[in-house]
Coordinates of C-alpha atoms and ligand atoms in Angstrom, one line a residue:
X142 CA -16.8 -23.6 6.2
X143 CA -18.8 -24.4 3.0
X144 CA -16.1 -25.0 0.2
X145 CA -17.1 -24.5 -3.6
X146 CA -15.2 -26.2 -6.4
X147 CA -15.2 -27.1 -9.6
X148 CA -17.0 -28.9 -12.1
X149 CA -15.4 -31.4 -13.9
X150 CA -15.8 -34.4 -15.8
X151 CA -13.6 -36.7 -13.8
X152 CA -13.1 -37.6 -9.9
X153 CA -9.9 -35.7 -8.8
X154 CA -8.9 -35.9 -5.1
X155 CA -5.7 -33.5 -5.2
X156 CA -6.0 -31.5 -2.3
X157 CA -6.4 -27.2 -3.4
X158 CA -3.6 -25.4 -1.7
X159 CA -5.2 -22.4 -2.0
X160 CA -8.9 -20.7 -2.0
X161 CA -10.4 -17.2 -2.1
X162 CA -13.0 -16.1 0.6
X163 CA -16.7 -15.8 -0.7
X164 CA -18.3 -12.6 1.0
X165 CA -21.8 -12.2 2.1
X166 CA -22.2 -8.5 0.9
X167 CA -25.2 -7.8 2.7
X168 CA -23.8 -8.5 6.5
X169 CA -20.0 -8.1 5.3
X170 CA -18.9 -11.7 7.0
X171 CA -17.6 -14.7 4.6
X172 CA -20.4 -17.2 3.7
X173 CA -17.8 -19.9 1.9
X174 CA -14.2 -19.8 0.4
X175 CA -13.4 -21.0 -2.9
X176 CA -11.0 -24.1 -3.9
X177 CA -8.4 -21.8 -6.6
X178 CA -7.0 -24.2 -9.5
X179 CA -3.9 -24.5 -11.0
X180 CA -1.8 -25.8 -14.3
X181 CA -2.1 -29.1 -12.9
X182 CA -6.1 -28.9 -12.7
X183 CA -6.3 -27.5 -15.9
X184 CA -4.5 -29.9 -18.0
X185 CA -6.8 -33.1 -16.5
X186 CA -9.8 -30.9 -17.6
X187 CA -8.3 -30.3 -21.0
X188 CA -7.5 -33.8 -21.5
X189 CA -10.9 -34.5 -20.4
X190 CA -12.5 -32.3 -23.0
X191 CA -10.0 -33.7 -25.9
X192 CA -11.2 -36.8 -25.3
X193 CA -15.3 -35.6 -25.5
X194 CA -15.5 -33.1 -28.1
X195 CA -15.2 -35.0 -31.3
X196 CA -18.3 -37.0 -30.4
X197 CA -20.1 -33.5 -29.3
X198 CA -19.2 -32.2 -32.8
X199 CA -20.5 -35.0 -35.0
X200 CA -23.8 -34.7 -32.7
X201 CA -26.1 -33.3 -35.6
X202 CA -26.8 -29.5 -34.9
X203 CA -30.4 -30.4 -34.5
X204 CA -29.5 -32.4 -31.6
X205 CA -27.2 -30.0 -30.1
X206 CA -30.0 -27.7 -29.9
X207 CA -32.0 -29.7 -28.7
X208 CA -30.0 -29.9 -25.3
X209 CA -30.3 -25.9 -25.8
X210 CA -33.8 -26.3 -25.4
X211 CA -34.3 -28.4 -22.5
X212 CA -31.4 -26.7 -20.3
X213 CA -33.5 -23.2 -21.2
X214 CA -36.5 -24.8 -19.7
X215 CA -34.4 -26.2 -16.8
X216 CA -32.9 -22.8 -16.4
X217 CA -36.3 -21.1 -16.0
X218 CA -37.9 -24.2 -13.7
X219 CA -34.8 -23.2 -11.3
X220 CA -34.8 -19.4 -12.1
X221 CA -35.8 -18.5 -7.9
X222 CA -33.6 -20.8 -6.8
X223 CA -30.6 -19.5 -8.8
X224 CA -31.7 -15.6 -8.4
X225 CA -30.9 -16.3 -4.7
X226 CA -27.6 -17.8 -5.8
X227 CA -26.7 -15.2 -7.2
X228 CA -27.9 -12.4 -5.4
X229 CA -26.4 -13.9 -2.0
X230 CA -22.8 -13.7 -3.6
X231 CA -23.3 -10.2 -5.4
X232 CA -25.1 -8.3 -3.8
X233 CA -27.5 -7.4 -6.8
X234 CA -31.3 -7.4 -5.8
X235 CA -33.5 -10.5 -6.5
X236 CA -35.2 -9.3 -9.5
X237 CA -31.8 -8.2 -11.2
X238 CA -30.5 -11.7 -10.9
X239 CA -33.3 -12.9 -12.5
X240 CA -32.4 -10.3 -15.2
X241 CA -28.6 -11.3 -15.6
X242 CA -30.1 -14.8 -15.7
X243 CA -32.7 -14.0 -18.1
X244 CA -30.5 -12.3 -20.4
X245 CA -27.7 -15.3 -20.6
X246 CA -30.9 -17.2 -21.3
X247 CA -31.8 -15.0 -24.5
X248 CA -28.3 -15.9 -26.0
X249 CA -29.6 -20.1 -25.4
X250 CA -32.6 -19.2 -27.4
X251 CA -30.2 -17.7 -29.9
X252 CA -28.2 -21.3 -29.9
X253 CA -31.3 -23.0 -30.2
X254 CA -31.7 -21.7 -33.6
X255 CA -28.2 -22.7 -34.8
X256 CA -29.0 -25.5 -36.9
X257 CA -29.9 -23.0 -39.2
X258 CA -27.1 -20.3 -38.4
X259 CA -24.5 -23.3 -39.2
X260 CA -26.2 -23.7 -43.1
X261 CA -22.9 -22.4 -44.6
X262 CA -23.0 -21.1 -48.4
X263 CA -23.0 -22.6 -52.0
X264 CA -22.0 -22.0 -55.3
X265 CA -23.0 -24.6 -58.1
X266 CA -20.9 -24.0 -61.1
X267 CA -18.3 -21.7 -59.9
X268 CA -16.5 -23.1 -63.0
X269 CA -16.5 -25.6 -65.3
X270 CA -18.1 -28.6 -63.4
X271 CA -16.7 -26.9 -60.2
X272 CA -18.3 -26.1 -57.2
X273 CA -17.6 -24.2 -54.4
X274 CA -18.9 -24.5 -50.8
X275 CA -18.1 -23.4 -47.0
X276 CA -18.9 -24.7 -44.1
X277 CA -17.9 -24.1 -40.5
X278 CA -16.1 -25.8 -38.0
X279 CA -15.8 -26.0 -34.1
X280 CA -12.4 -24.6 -33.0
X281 CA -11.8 -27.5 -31.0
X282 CA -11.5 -26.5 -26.9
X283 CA -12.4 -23.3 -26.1
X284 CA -12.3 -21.6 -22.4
X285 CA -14.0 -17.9 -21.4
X286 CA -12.7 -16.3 -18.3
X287 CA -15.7 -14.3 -16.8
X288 CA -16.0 -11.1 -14.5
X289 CA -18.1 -11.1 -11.2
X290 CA -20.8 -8.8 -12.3
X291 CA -23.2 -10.9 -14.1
X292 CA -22.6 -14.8 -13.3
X293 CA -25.1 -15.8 -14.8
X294 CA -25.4 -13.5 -18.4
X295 CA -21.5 -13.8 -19.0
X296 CA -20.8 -17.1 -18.7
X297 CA -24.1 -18.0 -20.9
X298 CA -23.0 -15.8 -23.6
X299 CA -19.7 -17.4 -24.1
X300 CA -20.9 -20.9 -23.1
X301 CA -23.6 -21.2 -25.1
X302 CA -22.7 -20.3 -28.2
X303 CA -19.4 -22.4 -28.4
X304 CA -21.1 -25.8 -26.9
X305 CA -23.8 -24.7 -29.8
X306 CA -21.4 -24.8 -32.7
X307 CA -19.7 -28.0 -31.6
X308 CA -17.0 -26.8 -29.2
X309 CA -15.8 -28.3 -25.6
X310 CA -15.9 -25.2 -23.4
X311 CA -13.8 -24.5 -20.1
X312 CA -15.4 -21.8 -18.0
X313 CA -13.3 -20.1 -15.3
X314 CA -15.6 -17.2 -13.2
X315 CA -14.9 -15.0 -11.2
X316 CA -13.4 -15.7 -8.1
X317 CA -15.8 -13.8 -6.3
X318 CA -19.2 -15.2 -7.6
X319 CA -18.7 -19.0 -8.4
X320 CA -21.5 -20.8 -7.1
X321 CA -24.0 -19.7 -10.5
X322 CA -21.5 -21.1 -13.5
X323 CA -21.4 -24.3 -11.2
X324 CA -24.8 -24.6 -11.3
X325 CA -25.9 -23.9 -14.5
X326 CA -22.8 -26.3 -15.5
X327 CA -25.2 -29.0 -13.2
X328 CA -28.2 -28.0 -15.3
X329 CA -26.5 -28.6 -18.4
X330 CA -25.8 -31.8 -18.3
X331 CA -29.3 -32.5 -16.7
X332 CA -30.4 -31.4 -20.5
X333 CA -28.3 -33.7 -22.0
X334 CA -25.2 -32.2 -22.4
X335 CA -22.3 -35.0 -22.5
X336 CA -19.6 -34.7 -19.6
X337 CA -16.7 -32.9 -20.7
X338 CA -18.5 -30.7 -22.5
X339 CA -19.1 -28.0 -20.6
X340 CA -16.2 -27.5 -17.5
X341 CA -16.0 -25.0 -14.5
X342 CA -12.4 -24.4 -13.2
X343 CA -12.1 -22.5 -10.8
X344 CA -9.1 -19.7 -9.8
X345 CA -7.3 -16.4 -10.2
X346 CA -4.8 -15.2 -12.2
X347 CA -2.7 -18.7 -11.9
X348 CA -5.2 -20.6 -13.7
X349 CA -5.7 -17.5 -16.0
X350 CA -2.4 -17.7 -17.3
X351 CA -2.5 -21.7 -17.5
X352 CA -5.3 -21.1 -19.5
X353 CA -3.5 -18.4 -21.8
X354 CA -0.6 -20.6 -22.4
X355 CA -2.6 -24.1 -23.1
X356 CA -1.7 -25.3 -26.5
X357 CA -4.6 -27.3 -26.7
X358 CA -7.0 -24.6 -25.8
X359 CA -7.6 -22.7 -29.2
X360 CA -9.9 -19.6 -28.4
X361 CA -10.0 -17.4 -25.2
X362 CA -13.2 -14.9 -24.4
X363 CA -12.6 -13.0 -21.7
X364 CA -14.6 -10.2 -20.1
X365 CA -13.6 -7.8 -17.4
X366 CA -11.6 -4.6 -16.4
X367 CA -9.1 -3.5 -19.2
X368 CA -5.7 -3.4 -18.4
X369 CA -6.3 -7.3 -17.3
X370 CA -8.5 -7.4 -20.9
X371 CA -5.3 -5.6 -22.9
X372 CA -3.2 -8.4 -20.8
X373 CA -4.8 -11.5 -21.9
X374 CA -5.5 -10.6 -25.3
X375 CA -1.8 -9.8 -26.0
X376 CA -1.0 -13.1 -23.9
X377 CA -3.2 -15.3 -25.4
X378 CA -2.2 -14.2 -29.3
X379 CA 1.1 -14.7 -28.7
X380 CA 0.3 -18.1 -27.4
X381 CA -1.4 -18.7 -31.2
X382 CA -5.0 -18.1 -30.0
X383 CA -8.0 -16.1 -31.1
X384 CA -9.0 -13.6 -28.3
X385 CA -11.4 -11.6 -27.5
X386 CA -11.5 -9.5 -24.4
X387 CA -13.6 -7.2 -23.3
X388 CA -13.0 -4.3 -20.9
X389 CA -14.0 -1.6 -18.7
X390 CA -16.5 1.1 -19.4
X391 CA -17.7 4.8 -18.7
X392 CA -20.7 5.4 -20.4
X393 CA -22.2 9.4 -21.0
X394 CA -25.8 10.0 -21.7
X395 CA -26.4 13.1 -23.3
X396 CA -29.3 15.0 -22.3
X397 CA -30.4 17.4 -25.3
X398 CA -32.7 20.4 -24.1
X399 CA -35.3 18.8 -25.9
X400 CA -35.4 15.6 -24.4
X401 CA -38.1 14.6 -21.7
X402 CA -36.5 15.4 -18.4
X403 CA -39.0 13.6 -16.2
X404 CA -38.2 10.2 -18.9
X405 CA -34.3 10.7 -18.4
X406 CA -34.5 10.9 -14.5
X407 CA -36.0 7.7 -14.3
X408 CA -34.1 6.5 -17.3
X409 CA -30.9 7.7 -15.6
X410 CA -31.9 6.3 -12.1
X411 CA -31.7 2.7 -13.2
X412 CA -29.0 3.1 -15.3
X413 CA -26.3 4.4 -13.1
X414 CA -27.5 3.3 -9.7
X415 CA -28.8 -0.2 -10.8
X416 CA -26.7 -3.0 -9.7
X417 CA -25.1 -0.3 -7.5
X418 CA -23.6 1.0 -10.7
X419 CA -21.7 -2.2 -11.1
X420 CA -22.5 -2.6 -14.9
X421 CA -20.2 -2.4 -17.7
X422 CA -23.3 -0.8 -19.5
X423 CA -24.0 1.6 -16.7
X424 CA -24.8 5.2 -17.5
X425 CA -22.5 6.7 -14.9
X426 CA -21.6 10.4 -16.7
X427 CA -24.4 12.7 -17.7
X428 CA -24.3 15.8 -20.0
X429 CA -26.9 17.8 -20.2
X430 CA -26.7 20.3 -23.1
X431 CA -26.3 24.1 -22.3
X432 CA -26.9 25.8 -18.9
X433 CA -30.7 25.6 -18.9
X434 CA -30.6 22.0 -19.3
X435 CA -28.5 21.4 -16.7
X436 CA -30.1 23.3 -14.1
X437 CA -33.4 22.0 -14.9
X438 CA -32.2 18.2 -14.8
X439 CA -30.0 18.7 -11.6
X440 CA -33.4 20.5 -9.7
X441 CA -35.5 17.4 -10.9
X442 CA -32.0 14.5 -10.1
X443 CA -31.7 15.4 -6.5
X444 CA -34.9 14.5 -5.1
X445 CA -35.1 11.5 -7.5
X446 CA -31.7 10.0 -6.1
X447 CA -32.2 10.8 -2.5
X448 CA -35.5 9.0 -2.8
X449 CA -33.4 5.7 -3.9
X450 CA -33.8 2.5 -1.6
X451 CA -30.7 1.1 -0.9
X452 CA -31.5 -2.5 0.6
X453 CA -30.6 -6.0 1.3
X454 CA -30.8 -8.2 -2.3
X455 CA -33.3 -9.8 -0.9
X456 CA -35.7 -7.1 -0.4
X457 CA -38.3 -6.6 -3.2
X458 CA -38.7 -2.8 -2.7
X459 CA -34.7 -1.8 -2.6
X460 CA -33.3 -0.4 -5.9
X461 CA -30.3 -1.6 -5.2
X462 CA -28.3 -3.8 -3.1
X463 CA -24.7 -3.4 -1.8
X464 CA -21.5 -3.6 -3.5
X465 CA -19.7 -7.3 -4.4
X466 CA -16.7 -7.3 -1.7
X467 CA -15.4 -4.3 1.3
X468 CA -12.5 -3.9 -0.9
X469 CA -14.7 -2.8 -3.7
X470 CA -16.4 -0.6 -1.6
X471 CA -13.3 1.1 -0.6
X472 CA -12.4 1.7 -3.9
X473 CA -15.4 3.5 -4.7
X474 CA -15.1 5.6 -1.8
X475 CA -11.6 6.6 -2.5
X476 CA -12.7 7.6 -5.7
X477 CA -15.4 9.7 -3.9
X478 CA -13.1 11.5 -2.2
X479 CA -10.8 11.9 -5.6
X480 CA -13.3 13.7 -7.0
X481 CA -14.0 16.6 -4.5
X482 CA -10.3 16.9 -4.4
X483 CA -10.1 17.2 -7.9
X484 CA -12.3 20.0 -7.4
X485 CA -15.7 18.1 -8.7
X486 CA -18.9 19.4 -6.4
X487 CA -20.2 16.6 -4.2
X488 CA -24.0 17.1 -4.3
X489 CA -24.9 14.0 -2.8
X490 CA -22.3 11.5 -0.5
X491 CA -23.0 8.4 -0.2
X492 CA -19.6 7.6 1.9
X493 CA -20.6 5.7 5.1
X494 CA -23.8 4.7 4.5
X495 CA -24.7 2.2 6.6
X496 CA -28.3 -0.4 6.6
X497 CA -30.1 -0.4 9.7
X498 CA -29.3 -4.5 11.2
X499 CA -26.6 -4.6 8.0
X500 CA -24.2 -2.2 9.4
X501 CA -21.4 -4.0 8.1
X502 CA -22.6 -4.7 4.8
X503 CA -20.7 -3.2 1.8
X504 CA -23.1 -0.7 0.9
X505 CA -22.7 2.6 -1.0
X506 CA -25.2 5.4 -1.2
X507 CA -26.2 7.3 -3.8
X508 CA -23.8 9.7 -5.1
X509 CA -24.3 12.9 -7.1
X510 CA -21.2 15.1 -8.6
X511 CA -22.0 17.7 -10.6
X512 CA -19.0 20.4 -12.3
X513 CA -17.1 17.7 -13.3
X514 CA -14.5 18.5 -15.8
X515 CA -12.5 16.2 -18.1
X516 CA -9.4 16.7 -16.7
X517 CA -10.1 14.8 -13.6
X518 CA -9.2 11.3 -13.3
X519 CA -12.5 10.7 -11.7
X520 CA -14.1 11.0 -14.8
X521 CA -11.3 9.7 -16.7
X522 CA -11.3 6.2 -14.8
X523 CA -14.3 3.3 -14.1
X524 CA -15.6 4.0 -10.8
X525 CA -18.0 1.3 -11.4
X526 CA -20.4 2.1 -8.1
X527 CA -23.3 3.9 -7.5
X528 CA -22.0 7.3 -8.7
X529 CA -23.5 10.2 -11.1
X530 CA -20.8 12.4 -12.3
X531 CA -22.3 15.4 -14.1
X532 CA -20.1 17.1 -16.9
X533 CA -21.9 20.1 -18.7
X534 CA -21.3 20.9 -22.4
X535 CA -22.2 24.0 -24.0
X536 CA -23.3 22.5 -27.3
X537 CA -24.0 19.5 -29.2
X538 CA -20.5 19.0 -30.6
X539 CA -18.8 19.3 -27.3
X540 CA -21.7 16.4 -26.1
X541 CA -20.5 14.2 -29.1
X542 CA -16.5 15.0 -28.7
X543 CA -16.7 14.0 -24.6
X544 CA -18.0 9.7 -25.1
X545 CA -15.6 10.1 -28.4
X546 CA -12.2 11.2 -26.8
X547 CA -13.2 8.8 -23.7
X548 CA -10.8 6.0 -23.2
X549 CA -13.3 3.5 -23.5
X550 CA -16.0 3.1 -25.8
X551 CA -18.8 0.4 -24.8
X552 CA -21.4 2.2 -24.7
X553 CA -23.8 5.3 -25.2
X554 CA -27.1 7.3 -24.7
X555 CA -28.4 10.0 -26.4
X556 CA -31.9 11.3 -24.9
X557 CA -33.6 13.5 -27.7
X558 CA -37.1 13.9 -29.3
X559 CA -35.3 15.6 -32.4
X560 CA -34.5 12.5 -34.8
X561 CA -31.6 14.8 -37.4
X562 CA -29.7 14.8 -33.9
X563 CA -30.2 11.3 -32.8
X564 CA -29.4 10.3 -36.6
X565 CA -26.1 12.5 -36.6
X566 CA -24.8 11.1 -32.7
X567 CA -25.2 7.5 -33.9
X568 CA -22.9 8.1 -37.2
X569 CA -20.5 9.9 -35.4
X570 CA -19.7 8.7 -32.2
X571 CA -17.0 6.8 -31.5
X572 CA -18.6 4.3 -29.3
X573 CA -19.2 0.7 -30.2
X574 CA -23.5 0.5 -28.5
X575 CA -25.5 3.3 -28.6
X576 CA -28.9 4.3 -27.1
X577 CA -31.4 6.8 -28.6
X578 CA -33.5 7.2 -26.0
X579 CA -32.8 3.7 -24.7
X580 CA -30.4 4.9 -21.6
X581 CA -28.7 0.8 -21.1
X582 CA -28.6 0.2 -25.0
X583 CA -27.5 -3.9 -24.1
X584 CA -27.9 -5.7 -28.0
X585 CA -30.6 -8.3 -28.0
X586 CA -29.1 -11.9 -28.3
X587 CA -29.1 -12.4 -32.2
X588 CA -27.2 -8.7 -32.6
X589 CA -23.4 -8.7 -30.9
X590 CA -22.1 -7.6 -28.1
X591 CA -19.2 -5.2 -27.8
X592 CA -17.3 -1.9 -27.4
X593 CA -14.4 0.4 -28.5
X594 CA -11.1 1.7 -28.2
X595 CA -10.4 0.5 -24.4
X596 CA -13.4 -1.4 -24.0
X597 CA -12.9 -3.9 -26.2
X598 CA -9.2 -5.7 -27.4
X599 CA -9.6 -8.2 -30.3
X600 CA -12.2 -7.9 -33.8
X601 CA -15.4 -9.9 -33.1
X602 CA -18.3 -9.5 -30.3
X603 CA -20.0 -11.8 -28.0
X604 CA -22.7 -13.5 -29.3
X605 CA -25.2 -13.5 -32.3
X606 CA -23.0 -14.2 -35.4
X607 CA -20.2 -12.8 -34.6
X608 CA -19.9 -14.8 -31.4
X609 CA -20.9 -18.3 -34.0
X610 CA -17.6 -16.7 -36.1
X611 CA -15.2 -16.5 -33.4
X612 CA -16.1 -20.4 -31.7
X613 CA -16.0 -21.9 -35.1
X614 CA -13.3 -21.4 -38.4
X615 CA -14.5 -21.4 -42.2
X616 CA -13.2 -24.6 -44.5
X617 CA -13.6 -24.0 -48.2
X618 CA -14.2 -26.9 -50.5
X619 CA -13.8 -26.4 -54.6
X620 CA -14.7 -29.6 -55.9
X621 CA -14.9 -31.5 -59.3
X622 CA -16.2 -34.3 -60.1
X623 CA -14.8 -35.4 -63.8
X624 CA -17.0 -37.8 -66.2
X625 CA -14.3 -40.1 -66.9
X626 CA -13.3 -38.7 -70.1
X627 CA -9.6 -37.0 -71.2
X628 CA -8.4 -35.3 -68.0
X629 CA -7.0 -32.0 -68.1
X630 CA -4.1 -30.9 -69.3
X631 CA -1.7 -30.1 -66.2
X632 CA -2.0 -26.0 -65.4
X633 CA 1.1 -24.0 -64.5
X634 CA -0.1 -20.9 -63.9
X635 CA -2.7 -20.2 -61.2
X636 CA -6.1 -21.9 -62.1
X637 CA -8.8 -18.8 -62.7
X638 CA -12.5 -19.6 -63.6
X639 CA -12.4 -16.8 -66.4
Ligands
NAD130 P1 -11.5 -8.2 -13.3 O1 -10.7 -7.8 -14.5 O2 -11.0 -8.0 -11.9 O3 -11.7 -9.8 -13.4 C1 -12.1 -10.5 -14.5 C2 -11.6 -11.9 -14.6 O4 -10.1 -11.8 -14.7 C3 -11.9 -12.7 -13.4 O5 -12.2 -14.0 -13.8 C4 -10.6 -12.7 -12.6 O6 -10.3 -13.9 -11.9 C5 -9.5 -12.5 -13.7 N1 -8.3 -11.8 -13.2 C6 -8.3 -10.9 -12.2 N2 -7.1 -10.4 -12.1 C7 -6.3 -11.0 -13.0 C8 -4.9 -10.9 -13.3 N3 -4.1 -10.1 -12.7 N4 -4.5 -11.7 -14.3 C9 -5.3 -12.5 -15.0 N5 -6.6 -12.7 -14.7 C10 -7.1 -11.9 -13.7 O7 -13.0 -7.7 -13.5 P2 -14.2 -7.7 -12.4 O8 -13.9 -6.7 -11.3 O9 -14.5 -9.1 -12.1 O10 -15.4 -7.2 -13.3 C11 -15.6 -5.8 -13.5 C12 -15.0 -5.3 -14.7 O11 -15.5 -6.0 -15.9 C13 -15.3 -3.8 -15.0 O12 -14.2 -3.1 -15.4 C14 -16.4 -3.9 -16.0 O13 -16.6 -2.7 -16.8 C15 -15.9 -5.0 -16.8 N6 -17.0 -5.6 -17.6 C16 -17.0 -5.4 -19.0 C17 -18.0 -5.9 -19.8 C18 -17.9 -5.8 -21.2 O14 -18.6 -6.5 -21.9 N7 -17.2 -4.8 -21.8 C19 -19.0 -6.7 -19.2 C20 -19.0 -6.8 -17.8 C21 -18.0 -6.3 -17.0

């Protein structure tokens, strides 16, 4: 059976005791298994990094981004080939992996730009014949720990930025998608990048935890469901480190009885069922505003969802693909069925839906609730599939109070044509990304990254600055620079520049 590894910047012929199976989602059978690392593994790729990262960071920023540059072009010279990488372990159509490709890619256009990010500030004068200036510094070794549902965007978000700012960088993905961070760890050092630099390890929570409890490893990003988010931030800062760790997700789109139903269909079509729904920026809850919305939106949803295309990844027409693993699948269905327990009303199953020559493929349907209240842990929990949940509200307040008292926070849509309303949602939600008419409101590159309350555990976001603040620390220099003549007196008291 094919056997993925890691990528590392020495030969290492310890044997893996264990591995993970790598599913074909589309036929349901495993295409390759996965070597899982351990302490052991990690320390010979931390020594490894030690040893290059000094070097990386006296490389002058203009050089560094010049290694941006070329692995951006060799990125988009190997975008088919890597699309089918990454569609053949998800499960996410062709197209789509060339957007979670695309979209890591925006963040290495981002780095390209950071000599100038890296200028630091000035003051001349600050008192007499003092000056003051500040200037920032890689953290040293840095690692991200990545979830499977976008191999490619993830990875390059972390990765980018802290190779960019002078960092060595340890990458462990997700277990269940591996092949992509291997690849573009190939392509990296095809642009130049110096080995060492840039490290895939490969594993599950055993080399999570090694990577927690590193002392030489002095920031973790991690991104994937919460409670193992909430975990490794509070393991990782105890440990001494800067984390941040982003979490799970259960995004509303409000749907004001103004807005343009025949726009929010659509919009709402790709948001919740794209990906099969396996987005942390999906659009999974709907609330249309008052009765008349509701009924209005549900008579023009139906016919819109059961006209979906459900198909393999690899063909062009399907909307959507199947689901990552059988167990995920499962899970999804269970929560199906929580919800009609719970008393929801199941417009629209998509439980046993099975592809004509994929029958044992994980795929999911389509799936429609509508009446579902807040009380139910169906719409309290991620579902994270291909499932609508409808909630109604009776007013605009209610529609702003449901995404506020949510759990989690990442993200929001609001889908108006009256701007008081739009302007009044965005200062009062309590949600860190929000849409107005934009239903998967995804910051561009040079913005940040990142949600509330549950969604998000730590203070800074991926990329743009706040992703250049949190893979490098500020030094301050006062300096003087005395002419030679009588030197000052000594000061006892705490030097001001009054
Ligand atoms: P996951 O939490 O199962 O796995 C994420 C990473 O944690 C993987 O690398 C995995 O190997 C590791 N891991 C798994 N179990 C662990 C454990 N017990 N201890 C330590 N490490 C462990 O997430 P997933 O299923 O791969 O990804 C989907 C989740 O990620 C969803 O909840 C989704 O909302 C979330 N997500 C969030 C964002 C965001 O930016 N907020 C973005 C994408 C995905």
């Amino acid at each position: 059976m094919r056997e993925i590894s890691h990528k590392l910047a020495f030969a290492h012929d310890t044997q893996p005791t264990r591995y993970s199976d790598v599913f074909d989602p589309n036929n349901g059978g495993v295409q390759a298994r996965v070597a899982l690392g351990d302490a052991a593994l990690l320390d010979l790729a931390v020594a490894a990094a030690k040893k290059a990262q000094p070097a990386w960071a006296a490389v002058n920023p203009q050089r560094r981004a010049r290694v941006m540059f070329n692995f951006k072009a060799l990125v988009e010279a190997n975008m088919d080939e890597l699309a089918h990488l990454l569609s053949s372990e998800h499960g996410k159509v062709i197209a789509d992996s060339k957007g979670d490709i695309q979209r890591g890619l925006e963040v290495i256009e981002f780095c390209c730009g950071i000599p100038h990010v890296l200028k630091g500030e000035y003051t001349q004068g600050a008192g007499p014949g003092i000056d003051v200036y500040s200037f920032r510094q890689p953290i040293g070794i840095g690692a991200g720990i990545t979830p499977f549902n976008f191999p490619g965007m993830i990875p390059l978000w972390m990765s980018g930025v802290a190779i960019a700012t002078g960092n060595a960088f340890i990458l462990k993905p997700s277990e269940r998608d591996p092949s992509v961070p291997v690849r573009l760890a190939e392509l990296f050092l095809e642009a130049g990048l110096p080995e060492g630099i840039l490290q895939v390890v490969q594993g599950d929570k055993e080399m999570v935890d090694a990577i927690l409890d590193h002392p030489d490893i002095k920031g973790v990003s991690f991104v994937g469901s919460s409670d193992i988010a909430h975990y490794v931030y509070n393991r990782g800062v105890a440990a001494g480190k800067r984390v941040q760790a982003m979490g799970g997700a259960k995004n509303h789109g409000i749907v004001m009885p103004d807005a343009d139903l025949d726009q929010v269909v659509n919009d709402l079509s790709g948001a919740a069922f794209g990906s099969a729904g396996e987005r942390c920026m999906a659009l999974p809850v709907v609330v249309p505003v008052g009765e008349k919305t509701a009924i209005a939106l549900r008579e023009k949803l139906i016919p819109a969802i059961e006209a979906l295309r459900v198909g393999v990844s690899t063909d062009a027409e399907a909307h959507y693909g199947p689901v990552v693993t059988a167990a995920h699948k499962q899970k999804i269905e269970n929560w199906i069925q929580t919800g009609v327990d719970e008393g929801a009303e199941l417009v629209i199953d998509g439980r046993g839906f099975k592809l004509q020559g994929h029958e044992d493929g994980f795929f999911v349907g389509p799936t429609l609730f509508d009446h579902v209240t807040t009380d139910m842990s169906a719409y309290k929990e991620e579902i994270f599939g291909p499932v609508l949940q409808m909630v109604r509200a009776e007013s605009f307040e209610e529609a702003v109070s449901l995404p506020s008292k949510h759990q989690y926070g990442n993200g929001v849509a609001l889908f108006t044509r009256n701007g008081h309303a739009a302007r009044e949602f965005a200062a009062r939600v309590d949600v860190g990304m929000v849409g107005i008419n934009v239903p998967i409101p995804v910051p561009v590159a040079y913005h940040t990254f990142g949600g509330w309350k549950r969604s998000a555990f730590g203070d800074t976001n991926q990329h743009g600055m706040e992703g250049v603040k949190f893979w490098t620390k500020v030094k301050t220099v006062t300096q003087r620079w005395p002419d030679g003549g009588a030197s000052a007196d000594s000061a006892f008291v705490i030097p001001t520049m009054g």
